[in-house]
mmCIF file of C-alpha atoms and ligand atoms in Angstrom:
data_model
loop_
_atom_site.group_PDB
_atom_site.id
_atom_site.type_symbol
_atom_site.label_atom_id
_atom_site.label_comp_id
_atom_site.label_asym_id
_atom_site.label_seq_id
_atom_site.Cartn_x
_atom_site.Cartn_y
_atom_site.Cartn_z
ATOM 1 C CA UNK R 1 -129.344 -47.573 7.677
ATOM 2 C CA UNK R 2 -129.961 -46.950 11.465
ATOM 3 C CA UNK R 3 -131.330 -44.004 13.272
ATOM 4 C CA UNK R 4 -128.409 -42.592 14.002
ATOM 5 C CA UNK R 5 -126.906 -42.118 10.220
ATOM 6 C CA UNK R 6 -130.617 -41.193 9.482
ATOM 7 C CA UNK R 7 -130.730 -38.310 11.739
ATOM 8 C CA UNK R 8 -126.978 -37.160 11.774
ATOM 9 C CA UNK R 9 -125.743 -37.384 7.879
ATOM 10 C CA UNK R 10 -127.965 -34.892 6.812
ATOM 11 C CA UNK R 11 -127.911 -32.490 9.022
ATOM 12 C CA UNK R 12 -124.064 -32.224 9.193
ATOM 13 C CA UNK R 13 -123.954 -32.172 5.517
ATOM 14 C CA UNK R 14 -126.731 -29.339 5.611
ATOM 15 C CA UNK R 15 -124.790 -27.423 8.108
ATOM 16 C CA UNK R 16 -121.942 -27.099 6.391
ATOM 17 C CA UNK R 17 -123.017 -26.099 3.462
ATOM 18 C CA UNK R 18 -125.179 -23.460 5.173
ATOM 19 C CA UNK R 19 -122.311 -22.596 6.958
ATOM 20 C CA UNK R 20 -120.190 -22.330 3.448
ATOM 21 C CA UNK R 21 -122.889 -20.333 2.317
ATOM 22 C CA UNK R 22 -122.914 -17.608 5.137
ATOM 23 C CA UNK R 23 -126.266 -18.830 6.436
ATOM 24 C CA UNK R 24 -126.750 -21.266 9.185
ATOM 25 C CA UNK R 25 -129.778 -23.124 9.709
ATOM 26 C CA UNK R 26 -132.306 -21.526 11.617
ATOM 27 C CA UNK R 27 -134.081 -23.605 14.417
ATOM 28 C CA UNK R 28 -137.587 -24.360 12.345
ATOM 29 C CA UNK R 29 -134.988 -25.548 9.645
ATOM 30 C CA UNK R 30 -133.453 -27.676 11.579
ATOM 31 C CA UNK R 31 -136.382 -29.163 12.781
ATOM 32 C CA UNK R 32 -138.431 -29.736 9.442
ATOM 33 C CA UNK R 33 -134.666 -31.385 8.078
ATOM 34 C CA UNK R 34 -134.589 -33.598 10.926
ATOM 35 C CA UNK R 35 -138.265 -34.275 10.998
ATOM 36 C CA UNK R 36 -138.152 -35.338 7.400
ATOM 37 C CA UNK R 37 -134.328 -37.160 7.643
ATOM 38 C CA UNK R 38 -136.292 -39.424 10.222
ATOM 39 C CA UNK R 39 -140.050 -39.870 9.716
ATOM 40 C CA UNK R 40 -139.834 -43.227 7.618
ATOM 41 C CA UNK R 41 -138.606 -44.806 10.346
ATOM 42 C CA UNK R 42 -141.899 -44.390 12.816
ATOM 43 C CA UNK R 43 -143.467 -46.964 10.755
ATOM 44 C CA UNK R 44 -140.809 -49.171 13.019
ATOM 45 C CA UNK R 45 -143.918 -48.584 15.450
ATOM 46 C CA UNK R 46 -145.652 -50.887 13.440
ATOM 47 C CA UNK R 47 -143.178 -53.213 12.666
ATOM 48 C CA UNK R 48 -143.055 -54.156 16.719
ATOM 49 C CA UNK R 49 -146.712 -54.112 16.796
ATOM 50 C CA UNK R 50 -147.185 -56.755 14.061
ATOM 51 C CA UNK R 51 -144.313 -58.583 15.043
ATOM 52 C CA UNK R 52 -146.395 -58.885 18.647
ATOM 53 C CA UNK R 53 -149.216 -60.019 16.609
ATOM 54 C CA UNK R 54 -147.941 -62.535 14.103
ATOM 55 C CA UNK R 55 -144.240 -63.709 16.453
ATOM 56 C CA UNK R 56 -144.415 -67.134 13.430
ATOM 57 C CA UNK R 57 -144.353 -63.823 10.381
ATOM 58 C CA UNK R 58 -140.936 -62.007 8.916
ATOM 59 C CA UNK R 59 -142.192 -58.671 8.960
ATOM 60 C CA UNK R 60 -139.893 -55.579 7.809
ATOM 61 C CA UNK R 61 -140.874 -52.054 7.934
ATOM 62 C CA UNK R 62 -139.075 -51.272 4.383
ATOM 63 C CA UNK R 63 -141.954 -53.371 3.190
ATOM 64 C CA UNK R 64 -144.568 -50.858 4.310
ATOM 65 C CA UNK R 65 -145.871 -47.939 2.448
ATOM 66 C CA UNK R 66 -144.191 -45.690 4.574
ATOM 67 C CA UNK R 67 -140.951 -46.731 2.816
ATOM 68 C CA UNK R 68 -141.993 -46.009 -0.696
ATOM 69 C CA UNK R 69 -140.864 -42.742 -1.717
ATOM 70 C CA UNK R 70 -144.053 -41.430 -3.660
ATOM 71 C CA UNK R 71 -146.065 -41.930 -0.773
ATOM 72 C CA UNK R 72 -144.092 -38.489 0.584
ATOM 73 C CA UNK R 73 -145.681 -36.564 -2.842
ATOM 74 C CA UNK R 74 -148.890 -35.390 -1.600
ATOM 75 C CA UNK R 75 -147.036 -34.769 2.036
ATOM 76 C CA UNK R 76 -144.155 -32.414 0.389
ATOM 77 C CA UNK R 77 -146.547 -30.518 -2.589
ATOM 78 C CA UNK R 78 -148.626 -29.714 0.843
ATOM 79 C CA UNK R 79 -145.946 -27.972 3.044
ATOM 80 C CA UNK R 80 -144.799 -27.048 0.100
ATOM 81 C CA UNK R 81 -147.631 -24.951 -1.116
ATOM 82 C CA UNK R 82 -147.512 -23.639 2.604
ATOM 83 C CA UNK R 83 -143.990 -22.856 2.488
ATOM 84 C CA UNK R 84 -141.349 -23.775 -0.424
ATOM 85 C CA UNK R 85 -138.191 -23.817 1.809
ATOM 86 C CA UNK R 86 -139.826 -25.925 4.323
ATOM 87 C CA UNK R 87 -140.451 -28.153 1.444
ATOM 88 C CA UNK R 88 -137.451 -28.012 -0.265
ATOM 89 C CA UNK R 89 -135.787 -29.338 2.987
ATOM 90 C CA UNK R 90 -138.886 -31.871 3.630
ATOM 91 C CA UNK R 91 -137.627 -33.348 0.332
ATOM 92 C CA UNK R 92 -133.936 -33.301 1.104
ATOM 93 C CA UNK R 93 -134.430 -34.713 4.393
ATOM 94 C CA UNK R 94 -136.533 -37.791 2.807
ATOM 95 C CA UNK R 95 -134.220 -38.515 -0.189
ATOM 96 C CA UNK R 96 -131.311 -38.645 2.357
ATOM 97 C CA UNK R 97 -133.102 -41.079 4.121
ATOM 98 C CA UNK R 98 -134.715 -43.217 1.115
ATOM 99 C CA UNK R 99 -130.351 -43.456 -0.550
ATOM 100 C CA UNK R 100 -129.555 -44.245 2.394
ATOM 101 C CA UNK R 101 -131.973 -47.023 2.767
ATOM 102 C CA UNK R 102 -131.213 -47.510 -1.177
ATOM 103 C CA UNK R 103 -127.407 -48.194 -0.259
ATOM 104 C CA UNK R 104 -127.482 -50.535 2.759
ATOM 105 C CA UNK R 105 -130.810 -51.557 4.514
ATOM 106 C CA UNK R 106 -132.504 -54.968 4.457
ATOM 107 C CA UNK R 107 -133.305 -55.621 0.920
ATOM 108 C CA UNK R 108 -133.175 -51.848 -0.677
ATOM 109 C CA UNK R 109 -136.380 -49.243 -0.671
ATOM 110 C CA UNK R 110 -139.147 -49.444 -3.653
ATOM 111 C CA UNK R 111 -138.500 -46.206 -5.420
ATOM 112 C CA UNK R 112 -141.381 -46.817 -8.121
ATOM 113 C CA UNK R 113 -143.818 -47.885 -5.828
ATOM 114 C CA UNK R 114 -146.938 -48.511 -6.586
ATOM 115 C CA UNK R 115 -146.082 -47.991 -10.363
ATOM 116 C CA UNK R 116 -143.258 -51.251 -9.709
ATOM 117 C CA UNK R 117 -143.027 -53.407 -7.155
ATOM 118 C CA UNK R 118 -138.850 -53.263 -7.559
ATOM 119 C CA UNK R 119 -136.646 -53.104 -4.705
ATOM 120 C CA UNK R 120 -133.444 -51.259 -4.993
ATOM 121 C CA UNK R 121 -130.622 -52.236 -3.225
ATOM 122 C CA UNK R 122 -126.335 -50.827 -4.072
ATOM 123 C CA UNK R 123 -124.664 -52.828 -1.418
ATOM 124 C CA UNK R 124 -125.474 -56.408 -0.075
ATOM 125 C CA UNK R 125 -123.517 -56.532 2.834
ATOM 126 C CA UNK R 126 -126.898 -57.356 4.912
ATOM 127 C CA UNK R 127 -128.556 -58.074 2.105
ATOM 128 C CA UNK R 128 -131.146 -61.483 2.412
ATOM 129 C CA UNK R 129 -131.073 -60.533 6.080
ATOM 130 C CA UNK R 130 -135.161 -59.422 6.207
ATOM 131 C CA UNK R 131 -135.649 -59.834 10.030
ATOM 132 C CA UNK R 132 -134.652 -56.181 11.368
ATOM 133 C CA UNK R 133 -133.312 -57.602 14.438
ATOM 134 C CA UNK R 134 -131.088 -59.835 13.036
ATOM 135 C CA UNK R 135 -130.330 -57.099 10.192
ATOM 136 C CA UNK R 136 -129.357 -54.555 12.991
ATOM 137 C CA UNK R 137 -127.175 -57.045 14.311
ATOM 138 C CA UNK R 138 -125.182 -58.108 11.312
ATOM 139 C CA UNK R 139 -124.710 -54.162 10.645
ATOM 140 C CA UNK R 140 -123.508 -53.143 13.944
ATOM 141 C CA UNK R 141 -121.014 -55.473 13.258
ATOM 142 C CA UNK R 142 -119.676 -53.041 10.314
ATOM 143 C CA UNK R 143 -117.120 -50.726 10.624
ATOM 144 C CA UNK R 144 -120.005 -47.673 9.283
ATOM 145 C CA UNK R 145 -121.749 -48.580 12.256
ATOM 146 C CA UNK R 146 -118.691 -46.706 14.177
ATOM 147 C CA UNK R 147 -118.903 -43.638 12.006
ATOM 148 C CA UNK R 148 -122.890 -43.172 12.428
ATOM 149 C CA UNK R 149 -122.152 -43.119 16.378
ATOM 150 C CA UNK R 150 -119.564 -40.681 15.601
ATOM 151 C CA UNK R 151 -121.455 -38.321 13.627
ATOM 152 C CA UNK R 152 -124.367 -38.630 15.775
ATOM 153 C CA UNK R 153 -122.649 -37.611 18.841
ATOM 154 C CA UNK R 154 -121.508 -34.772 16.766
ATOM 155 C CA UNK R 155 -125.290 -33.978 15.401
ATOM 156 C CA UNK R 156 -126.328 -33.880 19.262
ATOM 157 C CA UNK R 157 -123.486 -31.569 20.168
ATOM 158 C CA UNK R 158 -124.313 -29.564 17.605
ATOM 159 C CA UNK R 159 -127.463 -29.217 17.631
ATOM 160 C CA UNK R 160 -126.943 -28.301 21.440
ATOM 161 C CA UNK R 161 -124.489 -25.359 21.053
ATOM 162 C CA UNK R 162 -126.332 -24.013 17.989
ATOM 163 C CA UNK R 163 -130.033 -24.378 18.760
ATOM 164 C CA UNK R 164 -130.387 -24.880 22.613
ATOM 165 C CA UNK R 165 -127.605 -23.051 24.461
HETATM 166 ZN ZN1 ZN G 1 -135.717 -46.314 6.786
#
């Protein structure tokens, strides 16, 4: 999925419970949620840097180790020795992003990884479509793509009367 539903799905969902719950998420919470909902995606960094490098390759970041979900073990036993809530929501904030990689992304995230080389994939809407670009393009054409701009000017609005003013 894109940034946007990255960043803004999990952190409206987390709200409202916390709201429900008669707790709202504190500012550190927030942070470490959207920290977590987001970090795959820096390997994207790479992506544009090898994609300089090798212009003839198809290169997709999903394919990196930064988009296998076990990779995050050692990160999350860390903060969470440190600090369990921190890495409860670490954890929440990666799974988010890994289903919602796992529903609609290029060709699906490698859950097992490196125990199987599987990818997992629910929907094919975009599916076979491995350059990100023309991935990106083929999704914004999808009527989800309106909801994740949606919720994400929500996220920022929220984030801006509850955290900032
Ligand atoms: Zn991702």
């Amino acid at each position: 999925m894109v940034n946007q539903a990255h960043f803004s799905y999990p952190f409206l969902i987390a709200s409202m419970l916390s709201i429900a719950f008669g707790h709202l998420v504190s500012v550190q919470e927030a942070f470490v949620l959207l920290f977590a909902a987001f970090a795959p995606d820096i390997d994207f960094l790479a992506e544009m840097y090898l994609k300089k490098k090798y212009p003839k390759k198809v290169i997709n970041h999903h394919d990196f180790i930064t988009h296998a979900p076990l990779f995050y073990v050692i990160f999350v036993v860390g903060i969470s020795i440190w600090n369990i809530k921190y890495g409860m929501l670490a954890v929440y904030g990666l799974l988010t992003h890994f289903i919602m990689d796992t529903l609609i992304s290029p060709h699906g995230i490698r859950w097992l990884y490196p125990f199987k080389n599987k990818f997992y994939l629910w929907t094919d809407f975009t599916k076979g479509l491995d350059d990100t670009d023309k991935w990106l393009a083929a999704y914004k054409k999808l009527p989800i793509y309106k909801y994740d701009n949606i919720a994400f000017v929500i996220t920022i609005v929220l984030v801006i009367a509850l955290y900032i003013v």
